[in-house]
GROMACS .gro file of C-alpha atoms in nm:
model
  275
    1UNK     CA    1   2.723  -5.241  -2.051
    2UNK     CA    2   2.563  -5.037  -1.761
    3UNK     CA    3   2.404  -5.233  -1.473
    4UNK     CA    4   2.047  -5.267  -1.484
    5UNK     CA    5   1.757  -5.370  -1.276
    6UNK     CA    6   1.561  -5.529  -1.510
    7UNK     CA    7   1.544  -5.589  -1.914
    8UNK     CA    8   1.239  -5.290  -1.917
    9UNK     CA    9   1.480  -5.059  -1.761
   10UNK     CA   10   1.761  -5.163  -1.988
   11UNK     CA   11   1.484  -5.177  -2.278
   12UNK     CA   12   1.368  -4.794  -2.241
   13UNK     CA   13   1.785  -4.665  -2.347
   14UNK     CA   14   1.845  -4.949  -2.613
   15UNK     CA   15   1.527  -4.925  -2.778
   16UNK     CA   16   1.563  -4.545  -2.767
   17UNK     CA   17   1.267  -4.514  -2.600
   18UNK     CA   18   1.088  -4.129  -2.660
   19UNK     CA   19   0.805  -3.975  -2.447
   20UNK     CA   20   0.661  -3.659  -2.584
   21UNK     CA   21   0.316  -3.461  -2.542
   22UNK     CA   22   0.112  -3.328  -2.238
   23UNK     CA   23  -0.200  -3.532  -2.234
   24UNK     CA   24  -0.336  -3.800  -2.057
   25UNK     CA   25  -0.400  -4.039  -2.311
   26UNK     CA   26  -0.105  -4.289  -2.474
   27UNK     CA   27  -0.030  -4.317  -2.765
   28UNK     CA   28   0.251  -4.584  -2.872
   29UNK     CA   29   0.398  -4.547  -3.230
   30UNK     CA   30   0.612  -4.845  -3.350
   31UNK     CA   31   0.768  -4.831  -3.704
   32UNK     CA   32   0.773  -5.134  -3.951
   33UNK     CA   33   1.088  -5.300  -4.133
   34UNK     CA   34   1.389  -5.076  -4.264
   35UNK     CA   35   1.299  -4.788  -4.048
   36UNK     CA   36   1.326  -4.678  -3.691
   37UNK     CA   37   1.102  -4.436  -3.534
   38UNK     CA   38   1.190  -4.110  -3.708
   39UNK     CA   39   0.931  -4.304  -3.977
   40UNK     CA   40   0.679  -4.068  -3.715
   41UNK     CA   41   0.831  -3.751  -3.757
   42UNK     CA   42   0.579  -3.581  -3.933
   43UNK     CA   43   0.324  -3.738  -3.777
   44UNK     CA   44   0.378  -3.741  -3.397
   45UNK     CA   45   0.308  -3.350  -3.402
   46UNK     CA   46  -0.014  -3.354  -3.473
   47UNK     CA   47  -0.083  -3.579  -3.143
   48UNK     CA   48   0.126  -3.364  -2.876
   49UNK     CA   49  -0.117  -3.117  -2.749
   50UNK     CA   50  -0.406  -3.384  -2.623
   51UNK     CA   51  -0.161  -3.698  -2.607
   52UNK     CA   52   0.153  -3.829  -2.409
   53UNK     CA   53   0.346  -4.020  -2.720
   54UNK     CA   54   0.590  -4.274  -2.740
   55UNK     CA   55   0.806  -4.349  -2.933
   56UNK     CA   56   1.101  -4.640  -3.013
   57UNK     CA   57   1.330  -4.832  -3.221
   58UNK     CA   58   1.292  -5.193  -3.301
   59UNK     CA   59   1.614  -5.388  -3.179
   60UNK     CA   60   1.687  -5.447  -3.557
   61UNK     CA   61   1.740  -5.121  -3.658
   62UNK     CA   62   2.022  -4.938  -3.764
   63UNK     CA   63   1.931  -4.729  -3.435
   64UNK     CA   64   2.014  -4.943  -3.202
   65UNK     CA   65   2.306  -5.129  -3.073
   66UNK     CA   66   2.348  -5.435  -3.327
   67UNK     CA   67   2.538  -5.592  -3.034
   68UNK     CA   68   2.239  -5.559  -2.848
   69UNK     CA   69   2.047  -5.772  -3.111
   70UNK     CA   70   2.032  -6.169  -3.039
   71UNK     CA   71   1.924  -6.378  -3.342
   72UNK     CA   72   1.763  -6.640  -3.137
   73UNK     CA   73   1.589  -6.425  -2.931
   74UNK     CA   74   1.428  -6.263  -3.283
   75UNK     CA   75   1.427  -6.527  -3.487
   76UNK     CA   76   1.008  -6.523  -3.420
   77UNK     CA   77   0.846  -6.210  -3.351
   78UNK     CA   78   0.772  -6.340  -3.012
   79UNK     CA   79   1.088  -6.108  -2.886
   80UNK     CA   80   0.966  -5.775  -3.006
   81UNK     CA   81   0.623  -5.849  -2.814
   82UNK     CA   82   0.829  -5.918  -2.530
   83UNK     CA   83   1.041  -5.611  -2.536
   84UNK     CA   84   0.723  -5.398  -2.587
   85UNK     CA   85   0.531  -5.496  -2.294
   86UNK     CA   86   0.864  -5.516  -2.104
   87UNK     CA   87   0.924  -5.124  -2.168
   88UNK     CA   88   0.579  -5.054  -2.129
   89UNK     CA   89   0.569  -5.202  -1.777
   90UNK     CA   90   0.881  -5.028  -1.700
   91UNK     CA   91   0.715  -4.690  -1.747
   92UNK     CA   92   0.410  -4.823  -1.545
   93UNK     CA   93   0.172  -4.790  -1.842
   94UNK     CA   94  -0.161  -4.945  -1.831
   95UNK     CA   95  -0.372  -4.854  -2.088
   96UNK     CA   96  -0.258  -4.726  -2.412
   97UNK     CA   97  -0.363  -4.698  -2.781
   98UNK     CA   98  -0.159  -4.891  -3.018
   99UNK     CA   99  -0.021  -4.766  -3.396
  100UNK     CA  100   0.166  -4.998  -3.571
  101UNK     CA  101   0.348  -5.027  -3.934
  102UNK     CA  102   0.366  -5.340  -4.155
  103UNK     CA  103   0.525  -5.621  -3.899
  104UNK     CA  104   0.435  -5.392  -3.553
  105UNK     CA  105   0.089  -5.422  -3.646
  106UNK     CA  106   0.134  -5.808  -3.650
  107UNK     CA  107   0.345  -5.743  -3.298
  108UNK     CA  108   0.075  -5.498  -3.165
  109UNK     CA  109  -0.164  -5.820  -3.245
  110UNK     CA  110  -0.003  -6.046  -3.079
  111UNK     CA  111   0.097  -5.843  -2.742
  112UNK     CA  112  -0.308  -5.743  -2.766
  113UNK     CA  113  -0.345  -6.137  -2.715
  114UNK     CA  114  -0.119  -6.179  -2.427
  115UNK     CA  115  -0.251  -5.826  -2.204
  116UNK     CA  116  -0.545  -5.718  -2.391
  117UNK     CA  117  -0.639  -5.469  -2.127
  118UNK     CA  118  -0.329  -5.330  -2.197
  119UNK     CA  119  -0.478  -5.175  -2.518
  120UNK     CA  120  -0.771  -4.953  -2.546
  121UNK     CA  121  -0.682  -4.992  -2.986
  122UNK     CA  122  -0.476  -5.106  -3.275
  123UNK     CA  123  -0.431  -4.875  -3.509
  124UNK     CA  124  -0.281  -5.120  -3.802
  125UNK     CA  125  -0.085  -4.922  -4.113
  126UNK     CA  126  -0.021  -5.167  -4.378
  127UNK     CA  127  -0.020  -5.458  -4.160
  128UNK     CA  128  -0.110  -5.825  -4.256
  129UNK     CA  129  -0.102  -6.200  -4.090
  130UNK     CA  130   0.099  -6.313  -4.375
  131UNK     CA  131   0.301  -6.167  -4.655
  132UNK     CA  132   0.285  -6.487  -4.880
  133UNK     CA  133   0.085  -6.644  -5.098
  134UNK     CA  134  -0.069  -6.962  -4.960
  135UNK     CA  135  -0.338  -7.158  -5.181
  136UNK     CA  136  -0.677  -6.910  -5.205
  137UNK     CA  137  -0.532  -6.682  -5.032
  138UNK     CA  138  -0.324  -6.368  -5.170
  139UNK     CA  139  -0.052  -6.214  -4.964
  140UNK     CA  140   0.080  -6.040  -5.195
  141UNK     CA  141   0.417  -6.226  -5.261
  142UNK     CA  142   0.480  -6.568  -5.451
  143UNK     CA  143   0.670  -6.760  -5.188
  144UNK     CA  144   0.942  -6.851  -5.481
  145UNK     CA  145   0.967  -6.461  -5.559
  146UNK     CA  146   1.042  -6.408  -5.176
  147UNK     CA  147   1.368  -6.671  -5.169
  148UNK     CA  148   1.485  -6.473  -5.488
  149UNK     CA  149   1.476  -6.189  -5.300
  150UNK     CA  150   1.664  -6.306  -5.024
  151UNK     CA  151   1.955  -6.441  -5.262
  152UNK     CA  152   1.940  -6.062  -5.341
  153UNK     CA  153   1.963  -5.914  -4.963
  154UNK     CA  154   2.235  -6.123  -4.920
  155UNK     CA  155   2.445  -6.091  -5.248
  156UNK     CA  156   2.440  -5.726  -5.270
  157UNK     CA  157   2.225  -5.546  -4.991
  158UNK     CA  158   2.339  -5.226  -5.140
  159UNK     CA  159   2.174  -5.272  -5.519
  160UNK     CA  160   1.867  -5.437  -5.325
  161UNK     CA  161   1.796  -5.140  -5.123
  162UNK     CA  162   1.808  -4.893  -5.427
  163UNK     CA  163   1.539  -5.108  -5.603
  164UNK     CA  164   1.330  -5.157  -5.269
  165UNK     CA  165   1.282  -4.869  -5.171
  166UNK     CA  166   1.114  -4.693  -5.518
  167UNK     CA  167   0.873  -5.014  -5.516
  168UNK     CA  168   0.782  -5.020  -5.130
  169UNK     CA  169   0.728  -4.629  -5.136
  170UNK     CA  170   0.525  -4.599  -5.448
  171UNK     CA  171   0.521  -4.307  -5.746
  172UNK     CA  172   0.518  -3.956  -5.757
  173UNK     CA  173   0.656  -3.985  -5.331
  174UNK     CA  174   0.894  -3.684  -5.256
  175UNK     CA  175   1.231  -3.759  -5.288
  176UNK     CA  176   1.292  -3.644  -4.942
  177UNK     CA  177   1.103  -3.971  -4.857
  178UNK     CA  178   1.309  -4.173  -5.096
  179UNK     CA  179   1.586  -4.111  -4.941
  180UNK     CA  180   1.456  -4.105  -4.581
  181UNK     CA  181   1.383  -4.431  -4.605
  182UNK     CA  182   1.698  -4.526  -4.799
  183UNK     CA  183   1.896  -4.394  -4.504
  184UNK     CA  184   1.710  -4.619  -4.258
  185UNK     CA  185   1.738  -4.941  -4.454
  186UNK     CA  186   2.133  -4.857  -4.494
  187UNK     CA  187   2.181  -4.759  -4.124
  188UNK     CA  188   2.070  -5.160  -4.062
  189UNK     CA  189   2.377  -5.455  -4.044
  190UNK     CA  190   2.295  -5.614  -4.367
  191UNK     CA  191   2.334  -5.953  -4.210
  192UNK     CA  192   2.038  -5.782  -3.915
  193UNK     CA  193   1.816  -5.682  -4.174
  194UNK     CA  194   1.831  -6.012  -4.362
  195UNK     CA  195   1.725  -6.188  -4.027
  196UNK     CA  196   1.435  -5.984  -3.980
  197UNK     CA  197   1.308  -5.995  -4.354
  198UNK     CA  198   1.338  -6.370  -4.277
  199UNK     CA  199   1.131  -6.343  -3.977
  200UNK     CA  200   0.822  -6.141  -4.076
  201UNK     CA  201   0.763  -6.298  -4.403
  202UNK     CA  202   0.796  -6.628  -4.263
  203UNK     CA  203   0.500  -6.570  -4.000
  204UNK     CA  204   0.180  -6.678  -4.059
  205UNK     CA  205  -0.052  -6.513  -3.780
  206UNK     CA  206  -0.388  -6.597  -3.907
  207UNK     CA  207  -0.484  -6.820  -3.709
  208UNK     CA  208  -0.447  -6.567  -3.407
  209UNK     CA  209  -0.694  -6.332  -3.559
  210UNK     CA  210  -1.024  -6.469  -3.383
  211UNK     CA  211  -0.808  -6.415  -3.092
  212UNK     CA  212  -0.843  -6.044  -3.086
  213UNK     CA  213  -1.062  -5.895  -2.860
  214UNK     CA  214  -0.929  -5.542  -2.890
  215UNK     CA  215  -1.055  -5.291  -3.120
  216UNK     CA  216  -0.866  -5.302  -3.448
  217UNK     CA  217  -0.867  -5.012  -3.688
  218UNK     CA  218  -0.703  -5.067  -4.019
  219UNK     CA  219  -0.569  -4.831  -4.255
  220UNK     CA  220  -0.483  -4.915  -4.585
  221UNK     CA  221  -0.289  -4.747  -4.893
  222UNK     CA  222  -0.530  -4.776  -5.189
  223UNK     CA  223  -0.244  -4.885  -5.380
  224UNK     CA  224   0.025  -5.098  -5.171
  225UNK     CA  225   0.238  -5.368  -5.357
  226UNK     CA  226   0.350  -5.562  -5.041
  227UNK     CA  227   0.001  -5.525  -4.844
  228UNK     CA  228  -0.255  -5.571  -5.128
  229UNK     CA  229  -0.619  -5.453  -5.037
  230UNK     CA  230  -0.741  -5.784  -4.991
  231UNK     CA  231  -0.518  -5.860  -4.734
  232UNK     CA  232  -0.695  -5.600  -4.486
  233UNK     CA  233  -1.010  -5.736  -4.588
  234UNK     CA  234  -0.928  -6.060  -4.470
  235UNK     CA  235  -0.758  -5.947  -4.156
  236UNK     CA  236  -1.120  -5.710  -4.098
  237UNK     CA  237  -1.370  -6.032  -4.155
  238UNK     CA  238  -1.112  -6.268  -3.928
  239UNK     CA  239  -1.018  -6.027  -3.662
  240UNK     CA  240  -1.235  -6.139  -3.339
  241UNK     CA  241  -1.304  -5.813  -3.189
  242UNK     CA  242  -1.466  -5.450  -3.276
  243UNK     CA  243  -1.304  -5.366  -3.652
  244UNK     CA  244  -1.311  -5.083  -3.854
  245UNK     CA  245  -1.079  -5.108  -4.224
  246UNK     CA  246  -1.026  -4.724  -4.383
  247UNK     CA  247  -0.858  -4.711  -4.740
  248UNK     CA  248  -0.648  -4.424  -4.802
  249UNK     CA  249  -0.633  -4.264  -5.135
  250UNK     CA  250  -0.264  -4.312  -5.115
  251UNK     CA  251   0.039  -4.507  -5.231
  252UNK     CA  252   0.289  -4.732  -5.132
  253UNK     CA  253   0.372  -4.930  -4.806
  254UNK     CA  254   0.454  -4.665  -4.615
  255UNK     CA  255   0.201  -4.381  -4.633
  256UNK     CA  256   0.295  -4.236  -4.345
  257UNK     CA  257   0.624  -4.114  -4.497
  258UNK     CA  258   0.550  -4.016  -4.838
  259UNK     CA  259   0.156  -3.907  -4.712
  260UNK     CA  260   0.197  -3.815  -4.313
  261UNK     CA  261  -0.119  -3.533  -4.344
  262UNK     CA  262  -0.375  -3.804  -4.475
  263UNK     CA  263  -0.229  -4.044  -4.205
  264UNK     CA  264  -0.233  -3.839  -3.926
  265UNK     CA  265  -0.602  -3.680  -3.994
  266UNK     CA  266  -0.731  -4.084  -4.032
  267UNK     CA  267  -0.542  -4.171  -3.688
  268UNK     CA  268  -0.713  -3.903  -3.535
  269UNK     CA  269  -1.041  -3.966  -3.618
  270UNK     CA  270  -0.993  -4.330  -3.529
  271UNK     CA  271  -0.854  -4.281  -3.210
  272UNK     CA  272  -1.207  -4.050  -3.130
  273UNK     CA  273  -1.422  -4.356  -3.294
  274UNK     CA  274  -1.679  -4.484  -3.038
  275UNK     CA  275  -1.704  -4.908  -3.044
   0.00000   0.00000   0.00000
């Protein structure tokens, strides 16, 4: 391994760290479970005439280094906040605007708590404080359902993938998506992508929400079998700062793959939102 200064410098090449666009303004994109950030791809365009972007990989994707990846350190999602403001520090940024997918949004959160002035927004796709079921409230996921799949990650992580993806993604999606996001979720150790399944749906951040002080803009598929719409309504009436929730008339967890033009418009227009 090549000698390094400190873990943001050795951060910006294992995370794959990208920096595109000519404005002023920062944007940070950061990419959800069983992707890495090519998840952007047809998205980013649309923000490199006003914006500087940037882009990275997770540590647990098939991306990066699985050597690189230390289950301890990622066991809680406390790592991947560290290794976000880490990077960010390394490029000197100090003010930024925030879009995260699924579990980033729940790491954007929680690195919002620790340097809010860091963030000027959270842009949240499909994100939510707890995938499980828990009493009145719905996650989306019966916490028995969520050891069965497990048992199925780890028996065949081949089969699981083919009947993951369909479901996460939604009908009528291109197949280009389909297998877009089939190629991420196979680049990933299976024994890495187990882990990190482990580790999101095991958090429970919700009762860091009236911690926010940061503006929070949600956006939310119409139709999303691992988010349902209730979940952003209870992240928009428990979040403690300045929150706007925006359903999309689209499907699946990942709208920004199999609908990027809807997603990209709604970022927009949130990122020019006055709070």
């Amino acid at each position: 391994m090549a000698d390094y200064n400190n873990r943001g410098e050795f951060l910006l090449e294992a995370l794959n760290v990208r920096v595109v666009g000519q404005g002023q303004s920062i944007i940070v994109f950061s990419h959800g479970f069983g992707s890495d950030q090519s998840v952007w791809s047809r998205v980013i365009p649309s923000f490199t005439r006003a914006y500087r972007v940037i882009s990275f990989d997770l540590m647990c994707s098939g991306s990066c280094d699985p050597t690189n990846y230390d289950f301890q350190r990622y066991a809680t999602l406390d790592g991947y906040v560290d290794d976000l403001l880490s990077f960010l520090d390394a490029l000197e940024i100090d003010r930024c605007a925030f879009v995260g997918h699924s579990v980033s949004a729940m790491i954007g959160l929680l690195a919002a708590i620790h340097r809010p002035n860091l963030f000027s927004r959270l842009i949240l796709i499909g994100g939510s404080p707890r995938f499980t079921n828990d009493g009145n409230y719905i996650g989306g996921i019966d916490p028995a359902h969520m050891e069965e799949v497990f048992r199925r990650m780890e028996s065949n992580y081949e089969s699981w993938v083919a009947g993951f993806v369909p479901m996460a993604l939604g009908a009528d999606v291109p197949d280009m998506a389909l297998q877009e996001f089939s190629r991420t979720l196979f680049s990933m150790r299976p024994d890495i992508a187990l882990h990190v399944a482990r580790t999101a749906f095991a958090a429970d951040l919700r009762h860091v929400l009236g911690l926010i002080r940061v503006p929070v803009c949600i956006i939310q598929s119409s139709v999303d079998l691992s988010v349902p719409p209730a979940v952003a309504e209870y992240m928009r009436r428990h979040l403690g700062g300045p929150t706007v929730l925006e359903f999309l008339p689209t499907h699946g967890h990942l709208p920004h793959v199999s609908s990027p033009a809807p997603v990209a418009n709604a970022i927009q227009q949130l990122l020019r939102r006055r709070f």
